[in-house]
Amino acid sequence: MALSASDLPAMYSLLTDSLSRELSVRKPAETALAQSENRPGFCSCLMIGSRVSEDGASNENISISSPNEVETAVEDE
């Protein structure tokens, strides 16, 4: 089932909770997000969620991290 505009408040809440320092709050939110990431509309919800807060009054950005691979080369001199 695709995510829609009616899912935005829940997605915003999950994203906010996934940034919590409290493990008991963060882990369930991360699990729920992982289960939602393959649903159609997930990326759209992330993009909209990064612009509009739950009450529509804030332009708070949500940080989304992705793993980066860094390669280094060591040359023998």
CSV table of N, CA and C in Angstrom, one decimal:
chain,number,residue,atom,x,y,z
A,1,MET,N,0.8,-1.2,0.0
A,1,MET,CA,0.0,0.0,0.0
A,1,MET,C,0.9,1.2,0.0
A,2,ALA,N,0.6,2.2,-0.9
A,2,ALA,CA,1.4,3.4,-1.0
A,2,ALA,C,1.2,4.4,0.1
A,3,LEU,N,2.2,5.1,0.4
A,3,LEU,CA,2.1,6.2,1.4
A,3,LEU,C,1.5,7.4,0.7
A,4,SER,N,0.7,8.1,1.5
A,4,SER,CA,0.0,9.3,0.9
A,4,SER,C,0.1,10.5,1.9
A,5,ALA,N,-0.5,11.6,1.5
A,5,ALA,CA,-0.5,12.8,2.4
A,5,ALA,C,-1.0,12.5,3.8
A,6,SER,N,-1.9,11.6,3.9
A,6,SER,CA,-2.5,11.3,5.2
A,6,SER,C,-1.4,10.6,6.1
A,7,ASP,N,-0.4,10.1,5.6
A,7,ASP,CA,0.7,9.4,6.3
A,7,ASP,C,1.8,10.4,6.8
A,8,LEU,N,1.7,11.6,6.3
A,8,LEU,CA,2.8,12.6,6.6
A,8,LEU,C,3.0,12.8,8.1
A,9,PRO,N,2.0,13.0,8.9
A,9,PRO,CA,2.2,13.3,10.4
A,9,PRO,C,2.9,12.1,11.0
A,10,ALA,N,2.5,10.9,10.7
A,10,ALA,CA,3.1,9.7,11.2
A,10,ALA,C,4.5,9.5,10.8
A,11,MET,N,4.8,9.8,9.5
A,11,MET,CA,6.2,9.7,9.0
A,11,MET,C,7.1,10.8,9.7
A,12,TYR,N,6.5,12.0,9.9
A,12,TYR,CA,7.3,13.0,10.5
A,12,TYR,C,7.6,12.6,12.0
A,13,SER,N,6.6,12.0,12.6
A,13,SER,CA,6.8,11.6,14.0
A,13,SER,C,7.9,10.5,14.1
A,14,LEU,N,7.8,9.5,13.1
A,14,LEU,CA,8.8,8.5,13.1
A,14,LEU,C,10.2,9.0,12.8
A,15,LEU,N,10.4,10.0,11.9
A,15,LEU,CA,11.7,10.6,11.6
A,15,LEU,C,12.2,11.3,12.9
A,16,THR,N,11.3,12.0,13.5
A,16,THR,CA,11.8,12.7,14.7
A,16,THR,C,12.2,11.8,15.8
A,17,ASP,N,11.4,10.7,16.0
A,17,ASP,CA,11.7,9.7,17.0
A,17,ASP,C,13.0,8.9,16.7
A,18,SER,N,13.3,8.8,15.4
A,18,SER,CA,14.5,8.0,15.0
A,18,SER,C,15.8,8.8,15.3
A,19,LEU,N,15.6,10.1,15.7
A,19,LEU,CA,16.8,10.9,16.1
A,19,LEU,C,16.9,11.0,17.6
A,20,SER,N,16.0,10.4,18.3
A,20,SER,CA,16.0,10.5,19.8
A,20,SER,C,17.3,9.8,20.4
A,21,ARG,N,17.7,10.3,21.5
A,21,ARG,CA,18.8,9.7,22.2
A,21,ARG,C,18.4,8.5,23.0
A,22,GLU,N,17.1,8.5,23.3
A,22,GLU,CA,16.5,7.4,24.0
A,22,GLU,C,16.3,6.1,23.1
A,23,LEU,N,17.0,5.1,23.5
A,23,LEU,CA,17.0,3.8,22.7
A,23,LEU,C,15.6,3.3,22.6
A,24,SER,N,14.8,3.4,23.7
A,24,SER,CA,13.4,2.9,23.7
A,24,SER,C,12.5,3.6,22.7
A,25,VAL,N,12.9,4.8,22.4
A,25,VAL,CA,12.1,5.6,21.4
A,25,VAL,C,12.7,5.4,20.0
A,26,ARG,N,14.0,5.5,19.9
A,26,ARG,CA,14.7,5.4,18.6
A,26,ARG,C,14.5,4.1,17.9
A,27,LYS,N,14.7,3.0,18.6
A,27,LYS,CA,14.7,1.7,17.9
A,27,LYS,C,13.4,1.3,17.2
A,28,PRO,N,12.2,1.5,17.9
A,28,PRO,CA,10.9,1.2,17.3
A,28,PRO,C,10.7,2.1,16.0
A,29,ALA,N,11.1,3.4,16.1
A,29,ALA,CA,11.0,4.3,15.0
A,29,ALA,C,11.8,3.8,13.8
A,30,GLU,N,13.1,3.4,14.1
A,30,GLU,CA,14.0,2.9,13.0
A,30,GLU,C,13.4,1.7,12.4
A,31,THR,N,12.8,0.8,13.2
A,31,THR,CA,12.2,-0.4,12.7
A,31,THR,C,11.0,-0.1,11.8
A,32,ALA,N,10.2,0.8,12.2
A,32,ALA,CA,9.0,1.2,11.4
A,32,ALA,C,9.4,1.9,10.1
A,33,LEU,N,10.4,2.7,10.2
A,33,LEU,CA,10.9,3.4,8.9
A,33,LEU,C,11.5,2.3,8.0
A,34,ALA,N,12.2,1.4,8.5
A,34,ALA,CA,12.8,0.3,7.7
A,34,ALA,C,11.7,-0.5,7.0
A,35,GLN,N,10.6,-0.7,7.7
A,35,GLN,CA,9.5,-1.5,7.1
A,35,GLN,C,8.8,-0.6,6.0
A,36,SER,N,8.8,0.7,6.1
A,36,SER,CA,8.1,1.6,5.2
A,36,SER,C,8.9,2.0,4.0
A,37,GLU,N,10.3,1.8,4.0
A,37,GLU,CA,11.1,2.3,3.0
A,37,GLU,C,10.9,1.7,1.6
A,38,ASN,N,10.3,0.6,1.5
A,38,ASN,CA,10.0,0.0,0.2
A,38,ASN,C,8.6,0.2,-0.3
A,39,ARG,N,7.8,1.0,0.5
A,39,ARG,CA,6.5,1.3,0.0
A,39,ARG,C,6.5,2.5,-0.9
A,40,PRO,N,5.7,2.4,-2.0
A,40,PRO,CA,5.6,3.5,-2.9
A,40,PRO,C,5.2,4.8,-2.1
A,41,GLY,N,5.9,5.9,-2.5
A,41,GLY,CA,5.6,7.2,-1.8
A,41,GLY,C,6.5,7.5,-0.7
A,42,PHE,N,7.4,6.6,-0.3
A,42,PHE,CA,8.2,6.8,0.9
A,42,PHE,C,9.2,8.0,0.7
A,43,CYS,N,9.8,8.0,-0.5
A,43,CYS,CA,10.8,9.1,-0.8
A,43,CYS,C,10.0,10.5,-0.8
A,44,SER,N,8.9,10.5,-1.4
A,44,SER,CA,8.1,11.7,-1.4
A,44,SER,C,7.7,12.2,0.0
A,45,CYS,N,7.4,11.3,0.9
A,45,CYS,CA,7.1,11.6,2.2
A,45,CYS,C,8.3,12.2,2.9
A,46,LEU,N,9.5,11.7,2.6
A,46,LEU,CA,10.7,12.2,3.2
A,46,LEU,C,11.0,13.6,2.7
A,47,MET,N,10.8,13.8,1.4
A,47,MET,CA,11.0,15.2,0.9
A,47,MET,C,10.0,16.2,1.4
A,48,ILE,N,8.8,15.8,1.5
A,48,ILE,CA,7.8,16.7,2.0
A,48,ILE,C,8.0,16.9,3.5
A,49,GLY,N,8.3,15.9,4.2
A,49,GLY,CA,8.5,15.9,5.7
A,49,GLY,C,9.7,16.8,6.1
A,50,SER,N,10.7,16.9,5.2
A,50,SER,CA,11.8,17.8,5.4
A,50,SER,C,11.5,19.3,5.3
A,51,ARG,N,10.3,19.6,4.7
A,51,ARG,CA,9.9,21.0,4.5
A,51,ARG,C,8.8,21.5,5.4
A,52,VAL,N,8.0,20.6,5.9
A,52,VAL,CA,6.8,21.0,6.6
A,52,VAL,C,6.8,20.2,7.9
A,53,SER,N,6.6,20.9,9.0
A,53,SER,CA,6.5,20.2,10.3
A,53,SER,C,5.0,19.7,10.5
A,54,GLU,N,4.8,19.0,11.5
A,54,GLU,CA,3.5,18.4,11.8
A,54,GLU,C,2.4,19.5,11.9
A,55,ASP,N,2.7,20.6,12.4
A,55,ASP,CA,1.7,21.7,12.6
A,55,ASP,C,1.8,22.7,11.4
A,56,GLY,N,2.7,22.5,10.5
A,56,GLY,CA,2.8,23.4,9.3
A,56,GLY,C,3.4,24.7,9.6
A,57,ALA,N,3.8,25.0,10.9
A,57,ALA,CA,4.3,26.3,11.2
A,57,ALA,C,5.8,26.4,11.1
A,58,SER,N,6.5,25.3,11.0
A,58,SER,CA,7.9,25.3,11.0
A,58,SER,C,8.5,24.8,9.7
A,59,ASN,N,9.7,25.3,9.4
A,59,ASN,CA,10.4,24.8,8.2
A,59,ASN,C,11.6,24.0,8.7
A,60,GLU,N,11.4,23.2,9.6
A,60,GLU,CA,12.5,22.4,10.2
A,60,GLU,C,13.0,21.3,9.3
A,61,ASN,N,14.2,21.2,9.1
A,61,ASN,CA,14.8,20.2,8.2
A,61,ASN,C,15.1,18.9,9.0
A,62,ILE,N,14.9,17.8,8.4
A,62,ILE,CA,15.2,16.5,9.0
A,62,ILE,C,16.5,16.0,8.4
A,63,SER,N,17.4,15.7,9.2
A,63,SER,CA,18.7,15.1,8.7
A,63,SER,C,18.5,13.6,8.4
A,64,ILE,N,18.9,13.2,7.2
A,64,ILE,CA,18.9,11.8,6.8
A,64,ILE,C,20.3,11.5,6.5
A,65,SER,N,20.8,10.5,7.2
A,65,SER,CA,22.2,10.1,7.0
A,65,SER,C,22.2,8.9,6.1
A,66,SER,N,23.2,8.8,5.3
A,66,SER,CA,23.5,7.6,4.5
A,66,SER,C,24.9,7.2,4.6
A,67,PRO,N,25.2,5.9,4.6
A,67,PRO,CA,26.6,5.5,4.7
A,67,PRO,C,27.4,6.0,3.5
A,68,ASN,N,28.6,6.5,3.8
A,68,ASN,CA,29.5,6.9,2.8
A,68,ASN,C,30.8,6.1,2.9
A,69,GLU,N,31.2,5.7,1.7
A,69,GLU,CA,32.5,4.9,1.7
A,69,GLU,C,33.6,5.8,1.3
A,70,VAL,N,34.6,5.8,2.2
A,70,VAL,CA,35.8,6.6,1.9
A,70,VAL,C,37.0,5.7,1.7
A,71,GLU,N,37.6,5.9,0.6
A,71,GLU,CA,38.8,5.1,0.3
A,71,GLU,C,40.0,5.9,0.4
A,72,THR,N,41.1,5.4,0.9
A,72,THR,CA,42.3,6.1,1.0
A,72,THR,C,43.4,5.3,0.4
A,73,ALA,N,44.4,5.9,-0.2
A,73,ALA,CA,45.5,5.2,-0.8
A,73,ALA,C,46.8,5.6,-0.1
A,74,VAL,N,47.5,4.7,0.2
A,74,VAL,CA,48.8,4.9,0.9
A,74,VAL,C,49.9,4.6,-0.1
A,75,GLU,N,50.7,5.6,-0.4
A,75,GLU,CA,51.8,5.3,-1.4
A,75,GLU,C,53.1,5.1,-0.6
A,76,ASP,N,53.9,4.1,-1.1
A,76,ASP,CA,55.2,3.9,-0.5
A,76,ASP,C,56.2,4.9,-1.1
A,77,GLU,N,57.0,5.5,-0.3
A,77,GLU,CA,57.9,6.4,-0.8
A,77,GLU,C,59.3,5.9,-0.7
